[in-house]
Amino acid sequence: MPDIVLAADNNAATRLLHDAETMLGTLVRSGSGSLGPFRADWSASASFANGEVELLTPNIVRVKDCEIHYNLSFNFSVNLNDFLHFCIPQVCVELPVIGEVCTPEHCIDWPTVTIPISYSDVIKFTADFTLNPHLVGSTWLIDIVIAGIPNLQISPAAAAIISLLGIAIGAVISLIPFIGPFLGAAVAAIVVAIGIAGVTGLLGPILSLFVSGRTFTIYRRPRVFQVLPATLPLDPAVNIVLKSIGASVKKSDESELVIEVDITA
Amino acid sequence: MNSLDSRSLRFGDTFTQLFPKSGRVSYSIDFAARGKFRTENKYHIEVKKTRERTPAQHNVVVRLKDGVLVPEPSSLEIGLGDRVLWSAADNSVPGFTVSGESAAGEFDSSALSEGSVYTHPFGLPGDYTWIDANGSKVSGVVSVTVPKLELQRDVTAYQKRLTTGAVFIIDKAKVEPSKVEIMVGQTVFWVIKKAGGITITDRQLIQQS
Amino acid sequence: MSFTKGENVFAGVNERGINSLLTAFFTARPHYLNYGTPHFAPTTTVNVTSIPPVSIPGILSGIEFAISFQIPTVDINPDSSGGTSPLPPGTGKFTIKTQVTISLLCVSRGENMHDVRQRGTVLTTSLGVFALCAPFVINSAPGTGEIGIRLERAELVDITPDALESIVECLIENILQSVLSNVHLPFNTLTLGAFGLILKAGPDAEEDQVKVRGDIL
């Protein structure tokens, strides 16, 4: 029999998960990726919250409806000449005194514009995690580690970003001279070029970065565990050593997360 | 490109000068940013006496080469009563002026006088009040709207509209009409019948400086 | 049957774990096991608690003595002694076993009755001590509560006559009660800091463990 046995039911394990999510805090990543035919530079932050634990033998912690709260900022550059071709034609006017004056045709060289986008959302996922107690240096950890990569339902977010794209592109290019009559067509053409697939192709890998290999630490204590702190000069701290820690899921009339610890003075 | 200011000719703008007398025309092309500074007139136009014929227009394209503004062609031979139109080759040409002297007198794109024409295409919607930066009372309004191109016939009508221009005629202190209405992309012509060196300048540019 | 039995969390420490905790406590703070009058302990230190001598007629400075306990070990219900323990742990109880060493400075006078110089010989004996105890809640504050040890009865072995045994048992029981009253086990130690405990059931001494159950803080 181990020296100390700890057990937590589904409810308590859910609380341990939520505490671990809070301890994890906000993760930040950045990089560049493909947004359809364009290259986008992005930065993203994500934090995890909620979710419900179901304990499954022998060592599975199934987390249902875990939330990823994320903020995504990205920008991409568009050479408008790839989407628009417009020339002001020759204009001939008969003028008094001067006679007929004809202006030459001149074709507009459209600029390359950078479109910034910011988007925030919450996405839920369900995944199995496995228990991993281990010693890192002089600290005992019990992690739950995600098994595989869950399927993230990002279609609603992709659709929302497509709408945002249209608005953002319009806002940036509307101030370009001569684009007024072609504004709607230009925005539509760029959005179509990107498409839902382009947005999904950018968003999916970014969110996967936060989820892939995801670990939550549900227990973290130094190997030398303080039982009582020092109080008076004659009463130094009282410590024990956590020699070994094991974690598993056991089922009798209910499933429980069981932690088994051997200690020594 | 879209700033309305005849003191600085940009890509899309043109300056036309009528040469009603024969003789040699000498002119220079200068960076508008240098203000009233003028280089030595080193380009020439020979205005030849010709038999009665319909006067013609000659186009000169101004390019930026090795940091210098150069006209192409650099010299011309034209007939009596012909006009010469200067325009920038592309967007890389910075704002410039054309100034010189002919048998009929001096001419300067930044101080328009008799026989000059300034054109400018409008790229953004709005109401533009133009005035003379040199202080005369001439002024007018250009009202620019954006066409709705929903159907093919709208596009066709718009393309046709682009080939027509609106005209202000300036005769001393009188401007006819006082207001023109155009669509984005259309060109407005200012023709000077008689004036003592005026500019066509967006009032907002004067107020901002 | 589940560990938590209808509550959310469970913590159980078995005999070996309790012994490790007692060893850690008394190794760090041995002055709770060792007591001596000024001859044996001139001043209280980490290792020993200085106590005043006992006044006795004829001995000016009083009786000098020392009492030391070995680090105790526990046997939690059910009895693991095979029936040899004089105080086997019943339901909800555990037995503490230790060794007490009593030292006495036996004073001798010089031939001159007024010679106040006192010389002496240290006499020492060791006795086995069994104490029947029960765990109890010192304070039940959520997350920061503590479990203590309540001594119910002590038994010494190998003292005759019985009346003398009873006198010595009374003395040792009182001293041992004081020793054990200093042993506090925080909830956080029972749970090893894995979760904050809101105590709902226990502490129970059964199946060779001290057990607590409750909600997670």
PDB file of N, CA and C in Angstrom, chain A residues 1-9 11-12 15-16 19 218-219 221 225-231 233-240 242 250 252-254 256 258-259 261-265, chain C residues 1-14 16-17 20-21 23-25 28-29 31-32 44-46 146 184-186 188-195 207-209 216-217:
ATOM      1  N   MET A   1       0.864  -1.198   0.000  1.00  0.00           N
ATOM      2  CA  MET A   1       0.000   0.000   0.000  1.00  0.00           C
ATOM      3  C   MET A   1       0.893   1.237   0.000  1.00  0.00           C
ATOM      4  N   PRO A   2       0.643   2.243  -0.828  1.00  0.00           N
ATOM      5  CA  PRO A   2       1.465   3.458  -0.808  1.00  0.00           C
ATOM      6  C   PRO A   2       1.261   4.220   0.508  1.00  0.00           C
ATOM      7  N   ASP A   3       2.239   5.040   0.825  1.00  0.00           N
ATOM      8  CA  ASP A   3       2.185   5.787   2.082  1.00  0.00           C
ATOM      9  C   ASP A   3       0.985   6.722   2.125  1.00  0.00           C
ATOM     10  N   ILE A   4       0.723   7.416   1.008  1.00  0.00           N
ATOM     11  CA  ILE A   4      -0.392   8.369   0.958  1.00  0.00           C
ATOM     12  C   ILE A   4      -1.176   8.088  -0.310  1.00  0.00           C
ATOM     13  N   VAL A   5      -2.501   8.014  -0.165  1.00  0.00           N
ATOM     14  CA  VAL A   5      -3.383   7.846  -1.314  1.00  0.00           C
ATOM     15  C   VAL A   5      -4.315   9.046  -1.367  1.00  0.00           C
ATOM     16  N   LEU A   6      -4.395   9.662  -2.552  1.00  0.00           N
ATOM     17  CA  LEU A   6      -5.321  10.771  -2.771  1.00  0.00           C
ATOM     18  C   LEU A   6      -6.287  10.346  -3.868  1.00  0.00           C
ATOM     19  N   ALA A   7      -7.545  10.755  -3.742  1.00  0.00           N
ATOM     20  CA  ALA A   7      -8.521  10.418  -4.768  1.00  0.00           C
ATOM     21  C   ALA A   7      -9.436  11.608  -5.025  1.00  0.00           C
ATOM     22  N   ALA A   8      -9.796  11.768  -6.294  1.00  0.00           N
ATOM     23  CA  ALA A   8     -10.697  12.858  -6.674  1.00  0.00           C
ATOM     24  C   ALA A   8     -11.716  12.298  -7.646  1.00  0.00           C
ATOM     25  N   ASP A   9     -12.983  12.647  -7.465  1.00  0.00           N
ATOM     26  CA  ASP A   9     -14.003  12.183  -8.402  1.00  0.00           C
ATOM     27  C   ASP A   9     -14.047  13.116  -9.604  1.00  0.00           C
ATOM     28  N   ASN A  11     -16.048  15.479 -10.396  1.00  0.00           N
ATOM     29  CA  ASN A  11     -16.252  16.897 -10.069  1.00  0.00           C
ATOM     30  C   ASN A  11     -14.960  17.557  -9.604  1.00  0.00           C
ATOM     31  N   ALA A  12     -14.263  16.849  -8.706  1.00  0.00           N
ATOM     32  CA  ALA A  12     -13.013  17.417  -8.194  1.00  0.00           C
ATOM     33  C   ALA A  12     -11.963  17.484  -9.300  1.00  0.00           C
ATOM     34  N   ARG A  15     -12.451  20.473 -11.264  1.00  0.00           N
ATOM     35  CA  ARG A  15     -11.903  21.661 -10.605  1.00  0.00           C
ATOM     36  C   ARG A  15     -10.397  21.733 -10.766  1.00  0.00           C
ATOM     37  N   LEU A  16      -9.730  20.580 -10.670  1.00  0.00           N
ATOM     38  CA  LEU A  16      -8.274  20.570 -10.851  1.00  0.00           C
ATOM     39  C   LEU A  16      -7.921  21.037 -12.256  1.00  0.00           C
ATOM     40  N   ASP A  19      -8.324  24.837 -12.474  1.00  0.00           N
ATOM     41  CA  ASP A  19      -7.205  25.508 -11.808  1.00  0.00           C
ATOM     42  C   ASP A  19      -5.956  25.447 -12.696  1.00  0.00           C
ATOM     43  N   ILE A 218      -1.788  19.472 -13.361  1.00  0.00           N
ATOM     44  CA  ILE A 218      -2.779  19.449 -12.280  1.00  0.00           C
ATOM     45  C   ILE A 218      -2.136  19.305 -10.910  1.00  0.00           C
ATOM     46  N   TYR A 219      -0.819  19.041 -10.893  1.00  0.00           N
ATOM     47  CA  TYR A 219      -0.107  18.951  -9.608  1.00  0.00           C
ATOM     48  C   TYR A 219       1.330  19.387  -9.824  1.00  0.00           C
ATOM     49  N   ARG A 221       4.630  20.191  -7.127  1.00  0.00           N
ATOM     50  CA  ARG A 221       5.177  20.417  -5.783  1.00  0.00           C
ATOM     51  C   ARG A 221       6.647  20.047  -5.803  1.00  0.00           C
ATOM     52  N   PHE A 225       8.997  18.339   0.408  1.00  0.00           N
ATOM     53  CA  PHE A 225       7.691  18.935   0.696  1.00  0.00           C
ATOM     54  C   PHE A 225       7.671  19.462   2.124  1.00  0.00           C
ATOM     55  N   GLN A 226       7.269  20.676   2.286  1.00  0.00           N
ATOM     56  CA  GLN A 226       7.254  21.286   3.618  1.00  0.00           C
ATOM     57  C   GLN A 226       5.955  20.937   4.334  1.00  0.00           C
ATOM     58  N   VAL A 227       6.101  20.228   5.456  1.00  0.00           N
ATOM     59  CA  VAL A 227       4.947  19.869   6.279  1.00  0.00           C
ATOM     60  C   VAL A 227       4.544  21.050   7.159  1.00  0.00           C
ATOM     61  N   LEU A 228       5.547  21.616   7.842  1.00  0.00           N
ATOM     62  CA  LEU A 228       5.291  22.766   8.716  1.00  0.00           C
ATOM     63  C   LEU A 228       6.383  23.796   8.471  1.00  0.00           C
ATOM     64  N   PRO A 229       6.041  25.052   8.418  1.00  0.00           N
ATOM     65  CA  PRO A 229       7.084  26.077   8.242  1.00  0.00           C
ATOM     66  C   PRO A 229       7.819  26.305   9.563  1.00  0.00           C
ATOM     67  N   ALA A 230       8.994  26.925   9.460  1.00  0.00           N
ATOM     68  CA  ALA A 230       9.699  27.314  10.676  1.00  0.00           C
ATOM     69  C   ALA A 230       8.867  28.355  11.400  1.00  0.00           C
ATOM     70  N   THR A 231       8.771  28.232  12.703  1.00  0.00           N
ATOM     71  CA  THR A 231       8.027  29.241  13.462  1.00  0.00           C
ATOM     72  C   THR A 231       8.999  29.982  14.377  1.00  0.00           C
ATOM     73  N   PRO A 233      12.730  30.228  16.572  1.00  0.00           N
ATOM     74  CA  PRO A 233      14.097  29.786  16.283  1.00  0.00           C
ATOM     75  C   PRO A 233      14.335  28.323  16.689  1.00  0.00           C
ATOM     76  N   LEU A 234      13.595  27.860  17.687  1.00  0.00           N
ATOM     77  CA  LEU A 234      13.785  26.491  18.145  1.00  0.00           C
ATOM     78  C   LEU A 234      12.926  25.506  17.370  1.00  0.00           C
ATOM     79  N   ASP A 235      12.069  26.014  16.471  1.00  0.00           N
ATOM     80  CA  ASP A 235      11.177  25.161  15.682  1.00  0.00           C
ATOM     81  C   ASP A 235      11.434  25.367  14.202  1.00  0.00           C
ATOM     82  N   PRO A 236      12.487  24.700  13.659  1.00  0.00           N
ATOM     83  CA  PRO A 236      12.746  24.842  12.224  1.00  0.00           C
ATOM     84  C   PRO A 236      11.642  24.173  11.420  1.00  0.00           C
ATOM     85  N   ALA A 237      11.707  24.363  10.090  1.00  0.00           N
ATOM     86  CA  ALA A 237      10.711  23.759   9.202  1.00  0.00           C
ATOM     87  C   ALA A 237      10.782  22.243   9.282  1.00  0.00           C
ATOM     88  N   VAL A 238       9.638  21.616   9.073  1.00  0.00           N
ATOM     89  CA  VAL A 238       9.557  20.156   9.044  1.00  0.00           C
ATOM     90  C   VAL A 238       9.275  19.755   7.600  1.00  0.00           C
ATOM     91  N   ASN A 239      10.161  18.939   7.022  1.00  0.00           N
ATOM     92  CA  ASN A 239      10.017  18.548   5.610  1.00  0.00           C
ATOM     93  C   ASN A 239       9.987  17.038   5.478  1.00  0.00           C
ATOM     94  N   ILE A 240       9.339  16.587   4.406  1.00  0.00           N
ATOM     95  CA  ILE A 240       9.421  15.184   4.007  1.00  0.00           C
ATOM     96  C   ILE A 240       9.819  15.148   2.539  1.00  0.00           C
ATOM     97  N   LEU A 242       9.104  13.489  -1.128  1.00  0.00           N
ATOM     98  CA  LEU A 242       8.163  12.717  -1.947  1.00  0.00           C
ATOM     99  C   LEU A 242       9.009  11.793  -2.821  1.00  0.00           C
ATOM    100  N   LYS A 250      -9.070   4.806 -11.339  1.00  0.00           N
ATOM    101  CA  LYS A 250      -9.598   3.527 -10.845  1.00  0.00           C
ATOM    102  C   LYS A 250     -11.115   3.628 -10.799  1.00  0.00           C
ATOM    103  N   SER A 252     -14.597   1.844  -9.192  1.00  0.00           N
ATOM    104  CA  SER A 252     -15.335   0.872  -8.404  1.00  0.00           C
ATOM    105  C   SER A 252     -16.801   1.203  -8.632  1.00  0.00           C
ATOM    106  N   ASP A 253     -17.447   1.865  -7.682  1.00  0.00           N
ATOM    107  CA  ASP A 253     -18.811   2.327  -7.962  1.00  0.00           C
ATOM    108  C   ASP A 253     -18.796   3.681  -8.654  1.00  0.00           C
ATOM    109  N   GLU A 254     -17.641   4.307  -8.729  1.00  0.00           N
ATOM    110  CA  GLU A 254     -17.459   5.516  -9.538  1.00  0.00           C
ATOM    111  C   GLU A 254     -16.000   5.585  -9.960  1.00  0.00           C
ATOM    112  N   GLU A 256     -12.459   7.383 -10.276  1.00  0.00           N
ATOM    113  CA  GLU A 256     -11.722   8.357  -9.478  1.00  0.00           C
ATOM    114  C   GLU A 256     -10.308   8.491 -10.003  1.00  0.00           C
ATOM    115  N   VAL A 258      -6.734   8.657  -8.963  1.00  0.00           N
ATOM    116  CA  VAL A 258      -6.049   8.197  -7.760  1.00  0.00           C
ATOM    117  C   VAL A 258      -4.560   8.521  -7.878  1.00  0.00           C
ATOM    118  N   ILE A 259      -4.046   9.201  -6.866  1.00  0.00           N
ATOM    119  CA  ILE A 259      -2.622   9.554  -6.819  1.00  0.00           C
ATOM    120  C   ILE A 259      -2.015   8.807  -5.649  1.00  0.00           C
ATOM    121  N   VAL A 261       1.438   8.016  -3.392  1.00  0.00           N
ATOM    122  CA  VAL A 261       2.714   8.670  -3.083  1.00  0.00           C
ATOM    123  C   VAL A 261       3.430   7.892  -1.990  1.00  0.00           C
ATOM    124  N   ASP A 262       4.712   7.689  -2.171  1.00  0.00           N
ATOM    125  CA  ASP A 262       5.557   7.179  -1.089  1.00  0.00           C
ATOM    126  C   ASP A 262       6.424   8.326  -0.589  1.00  0.00           C
ATOM    127  N   ILE A 263       6.544   8.409   0.732  1.00  0.00           N
ATOM    128  CA  ILE A 263       7.309   9.509   1.315  1.00  0.00           C
ATOM    129  C   ILE A 263       8.386   8.950   2.233  1.00  0.00           C
ATOM    130  N   THR A 264       9.323   9.825   2.573  1.00  0.00           N
ATOM    131  CA  THR A 264      10.327   9.460   3.554  1.00  0.00           C
ATOM    132  C   THR A 264      10.693  10.708   4.348  1.00  0.00           C
ATOM    133  N   ALA A 265      11.154  10.493   5.562  1.00  0.00           N
ATOM    134  CA  ALA A 265      11.494  11.651   6.406  1.00  0.00           C
ATOM    135  C   ALA A 265      12.772  12.331   5.932  1.00  0.00           C
TER     136      ALA A 265
ATOM    137  N   MET C   1     -15.803  -0.451  -3.522  1.00  0.00           N
ATOM    138  CA  MET C   1     -16.237   0.800  -2.917  1.00  0.00           C
ATOM    139  C   MET C   1     -15.225   1.887  -3.262  1.00  0.00           C
ATOM    140  N   SER C   2     -15.706   3.070  -3.622  1.00  0.00           N
ATOM    141  CA  SER C   2     -14.792   4.134  -4.032  1.00  0.00           C
ATOM    142  C   SER C   2     -14.079   4.705  -2.810  1.00  0.00           C
ATOM    143  N   PHE C   3     -13.003   5.416  -3.080  1.00  0.00           N
ATOM    144  CA  PHE C   3     -12.290   6.097  -1.997  1.00  0.00           C
ATOM    145  C   PHE C   3     -13.146   7.245  -1.443  1.00  0.00           C
ATOM    146  N   THR C   4     -13.735   8.025  -2.359  1.00  0.00           N
ATOM    147  CA  THR C   4     -14.378   9.273  -1.940  1.00  0.00           C
ATOM    148  C   THR C   4     -15.740   9.052  -1.280  1.00  0.00           C
ATOM    149  N   LYS C   5     -16.392   7.929  -1.591  1.00  0.00           N
ATOM    150  CA  LYS C   5     -17.649   7.550  -0.937  1.00  0.00           C
ATOM    151  C   LYS C   5     -18.656   8.698  -0.892  1.00  0.00           C
ATOM    152  N   GLY C   6     -18.997   9.232  -2.028  1.00  0.00           N
ATOM    153  CA  GLY C   6     -20.025  10.273  -2.060  1.00  0.00           C
ATOM    154  C   GLY C   6     -19.495  11.686  -1.876  1.00  0.00           C
ATOM    155  N   GLU C   7     -18.272  11.819  -1.372  1.00  0.00           N
ATOM    156  CA  GLU C   7     -17.656  13.154  -1.331  1.00  0.00           C
ATOM    157  C   GLU C   7     -16.842  13.344  -2.617  1.00  0.00           C
ATOM    158  N   ASN C   8     -16.231  14.511  -2.738  1.00  0.00           N
ATOM    159  CA  ASN C   8     -15.481  14.785  -3.961  1.00  0.00           C
ATOM    160  C   ASN C   8     -14.030  14.303  -3.886  1.00  0.00           C
ATOM    161  N   VAL C   9     -13.420  14.408  -2.677  1.00  0.00           N
ATOM    162  CA  VAL C   9     -11.998  14.069  -2.567  1.00  0.00           C
ATOM    163  C   VAL C   9     -11.745  13.211  -1.333  1.00  0.00           C
ATOM    164  N   PHE C  10     -10.598  12.522  -1.360  1.00  0.00           N
ATOM    165  CA  PHE C  10     -10.189  11.621  -0.281  1.00  0.00           C
ATOM    166  C   PHE C  10      -8.688  11.752  -0.095  1.00  0.00           C
ATOM    167  N   ALA C  11      -8.254  11.644   1.165  1.00  0.00           N
ATOM    168  CA  ALA C  11      -6.825  11.547   1.440  1.00  0.00           C
ATOM    169  C   ALA C  11      -6.657  10.525   2.550  1.00  0.00           C
ATOM    170  N   GLY C  12      -5.703   9.608   2.362  1.00  0.00           N
ATOM    171  CA  GLY C  12      -5.452   8.591   3.378  1.00  0.00           C
ATOM    172  C   GLY C  12      -3.957   8.403   3.563  1.00  0.00           C
ATOM    173  N   VAL C  13      -3.514   8.403   4.828  1.00  0.00           N
ATOM    174  CA  VAL C  13      -2.096   8.198   5.136  1.00  0.00           C
ATOM    175  C   VAL C  13      -1.980   6.909   5.925  1.00  0.00           C
ATOM    176  N   ASN C  14      -1.137   5.980   5.465  1.00  0.00           N
ATOM    177  CA  ASN C  14      -1.039   4.705   6.173  1.00  0.00           C
ATOM    178  C   ASN C  14       0.023   4.781   7.272  1.00  0.00           C
ATOM    179  N   ARG C  16       2.974   3.572   7.670  1.00  0.00           N
ATOM    180  CA  ARG C  16       4.335   3.904   7.273  1.00  0.00           C
ATOM    181  C   ARG C  16       4.453   5.408   6.999  1.00  0.00           C
ATOM    182  N   GLY C  17       3.420   5.972   6.379  1.00  0.00           N
ATOM    183  CA  GLY C  17       3.418   7.399   6.102  1.00  0.00           C
ATOM    184  C   GLY C  17       3.376   8.208   7.386  1.00  0.00           C
ATOM    185  N   SER C  20       6.721   8.159   8.956  1.00  0.00           N
ATOM    186  CA  SER C  20       7.654   9.072   8.274  1.00  0.00           C
ATOM    187  C   SER C  20       7.393  10.511   8.716  1.00  0.00           C
ATOM    188  N   LEU C  21       6.116  10.866   8.865  1.00  0.00           N
ATOM    189  CA  LEU C  21       5.795  12.230   9.291  1.00  0.00           C
ATOM    190  C   LEU C  21       6.262  12.480  10.724  1.00  0.00           C
ATOM    191  N   THR C  23       8.709  10.926  12.243  1.00  0.00           N
ATOM    192  CA  THR C  23      10.179  10.983  12.199  1.00  0.00           C
ATOM    193  C   THR C  23      10.643  12.358  11.731  1.00  0.00           C
ATOM    194  N   ALA C  24       9.991  12.872  10.671  1.00  0.00           N
ATOM    195  CA  ALA C  24      10.387  14.192  10.152  1.00  0.00           C
ATOM    196  C   ALA C  24      10.165  15.259  11.208  1.00  0.00           C
ATOM    197  N   PHE C  25       9.023  15.172  11.906  1.00  0.00           N
ATOM    198  CA  PHE C  25       8.689  16.200  12.897  1.00  0.00           C
ATOM    199  C   PHE C  25       9.694  16.192  14.044  1.00  0.00           C
ATOM    200  N   ALA C  28      13.346  17.163  13.198  1.00  0.00           N
ATOM    201  CA  ALA C  28      13.545  18.607  13.040  1.00  0.00           C
ATOM    202  C   ALA C  28      13.438  19.329  14.375  1.00  0.00           C
ATOM    203  N   ARG C  29      12.585  18.797  15.269  1.00  0.00           N
ATOM    204  CA  ARG C  29      12.304  19.512  16.531  1.00  0.00           C
ATOM    205  C   ARG C  29      12.446  18.564  17.718  1.00  0.00           C
ATOM    206  N   HIS C  31      13.567  18.838  20.622  1.00  0.00           N
ATOM    207  CA  HIS C  31      13.357  19.335  21.990  1.00  0.00           C
ATOM    208  C   HIS C  31      11.980  18.954  22.516  1.00  0.00           C
ATOM    209  N   TYR C  32      11.056  18.527  21.602  1.00  0.00           N
ATOM    210  CA  TYR C  32       9.763  18.053  22.077  1.00  0.00           C
ATOM    211  C   TYR C  32       9.850  16.640  22.646  1.00  0.00           C
ATOM    212  N   THR C  44      17.220  25.770  27.136  1.00  0.00           N
ATOM    213  CA  THR C  44      16.438  25.128  26.072  1.00  0.00           C
ATOM    214  C   THR C  44      17.081  25.391  24.716  1.00  0.00           C
ATOM    215  N   THR C  45      17.281  24.346  23.955  1.00  0.00           N
ATOM    216  CA  THR C  45      17.837  24.460  22.605  1.00  0.00           C
ATOM    217  C   THR C  45      16.922  23.716  21.648  1.00  0.00           C
ATOM    218  N   VAL C  46      17.353  23.603  20.417  1.00  0.00           N
ATOM    219  CA  VAL C  46      16.607  22.821  19.429  1.00  0.00           C
ATOM    220  C   VAL C  46      16.519  21.364  19.875  1.00  0.00           C
ATOM    221  N   GLU C 146      -6.199  21.468  10.609  1.00  0.00           N
ATOM    222  CA  GLU C 146      -5.141  20.600  11.118  1.00  0.00           C
ATOM    223  C   GLU C 146      -5.754  19.424  11.870  1.00  0.00           C
ATOM    224  N   HIS C 184       1.065  18.552  14.919  1.00  0.00           N
ATOM    225  CA  HIS C 184      -0.081  18.988  14.118  1.00  0.00           C
ATOM    226  C   HIS C 184       0.140  18.534  12.685  1.00  0.00           C
ATOM    227  N   LEU C 185      -0.876  17.892  12.121  1.00  0.00           N
ATOM    228  CA  LEU C 185      -0.796  17.510  10.715  1.00  0.00           C
ATOM    229  C   LEU C 185      -1.736  18.404   9.905  1.00  0.00           C
ATOM    230  N   PRO C 186      -1.197  19.341   9.156  1.00  0.00           N
ATOM    231  CA  PRO C 186      -2.077  20.211   8.360  1.00  0.00           C
ATOM    232  C   PRO C 186      -2.810  19.411   7.281  1.00  0.00           C
ATOM    233  N   ASN C 188      -3.088  20.251   4.407  1.00  0.00           N
ATOM    234  CA  ASN C 188      -2.260  20.368   3.209  1.00  0.00           C
ATOM    235  C   ASN C 188      -1.215  19.264   3.143  1.00  0.00           C
ATOM    236  N   THR C 189      -0.828  18.740   4.310  1.00  0.00           N
ATOM    237  CA  THR C 189       0.130  17.629   4.331  1.00  0.00           C
ATOM    238  C   THR C 189      -0.574  16.337   3.974  1.00  0.00           C
ATOM    239  N   LEU C 190      -1.789  16.140   4.496  1.00  0.00           N
ATOM    240  CA  LEU C 190      -2.527  14.922   4.163  1.00  0.00           C
ATOM    241  C   LEU C 190      -2.789  14.854   2.660  1.00  0.00           C
ATOM    242  N   THR C 191      -3.019  16.020   2.042  1.00  0.00           N
ATOM    243  CA  THR C 191      -3.312  16.032   0.603  1.00  0.00           C
ATOM    244  C   THR C 191      -2.068  16.295  -0.237  1.00  0.00           C
ATOM    245  N   LEU C 192      -0.919  16.512   0.440  1.00  0.00           N
ATOM    246  CA  LEU C 192       0.342  16.830  -0.240  1.00  0.00           C
ATOM    247  C   LEU C 192       0.183  18.007  -1.194  1.00  0.00           C
ATOM    248  N   GLY C 193      -0.710  18.930  -0.810  1.00  0.00           N
ATOM    249  CA  GLY C 193      -0.885  20.132  -1.613  1.00  0.00           C
ATOM    250  C   GLY C 193      -1.594  19.916  -2.929  1.00  0.00           C
ATOM    251  N   ALA C 194      -2.197  18.716  -3.138  1.00  0.00           N
ATOM    252  CA  ALA C 194      -2.845  18.450  -4.424  1.00  0.00           C
ATOM    253  C   ALA C 194      -4.137  19.246  -4.566  1.00  0.00           C
ATOM    254  N   PHE C 195      -4.822  19.449  -3.444  1.00  0.00           N
ATOM    255  CA  PHE C 195      -6.053  20.227  -3.496  1.00  0.00           C
ATOM    256  C   PHE C 195      -6.327  20.754  -2.088  1.00  0.00           C
ATOM    257  N   GLU C 207      -8.362   0.472   8.704  1.00  0.00           N
ATOM    258  CA  GLU C 207      -7.662  -0.168   7.577  1.00  0.00           C
ATOM    259  C   GLU C 207      -6.221   0.321   7.470  1.00  0.00           C
ATOM    260  N   ASP C 208      -5.592   0.470   8.617  1.00  0.00           N
ATOM    261  CA  ASP C 208      -4.176   0.886   8.691  1.00  0.00           C
ATOM    262  C   ASP C 208      -3.935   2.291   8.134  1.00  0.00           C
ATOM    263  N   GLN C 209      -4.986   3.099   8.038  1.00  0.00           N
ATOM    264  CA  GLN C 209      -4.831   4.449   7.509  1.00  0.00           C
ATOM    265  C   GLN C 209      -5.571   5.451   8.383  1.00  0.00           C
ATOM    266  N   ILE C 216     -13.591  19.766  -2.498  1.00  0.00           N
ATOM    267  CA  ILE C 216     -12.377  20.449  -2.936  1.00  0.00           C
ATOM    268  C   ILE C 216     -12.594  21.944  -2.774  1.00  0.00           C
ATOM    269  N   LEU C 217     -11.583  22.605  -2.214  1.00  0.00           N
ATOM    270  CA  LEU C 217     -11.703  24.036  -1.956  1.00  0.00           C
ATOM    271  C   LEU C 217     -11.623  24.813  -3.266  1.00  0.00           C
TER     272      LEU C 217
END
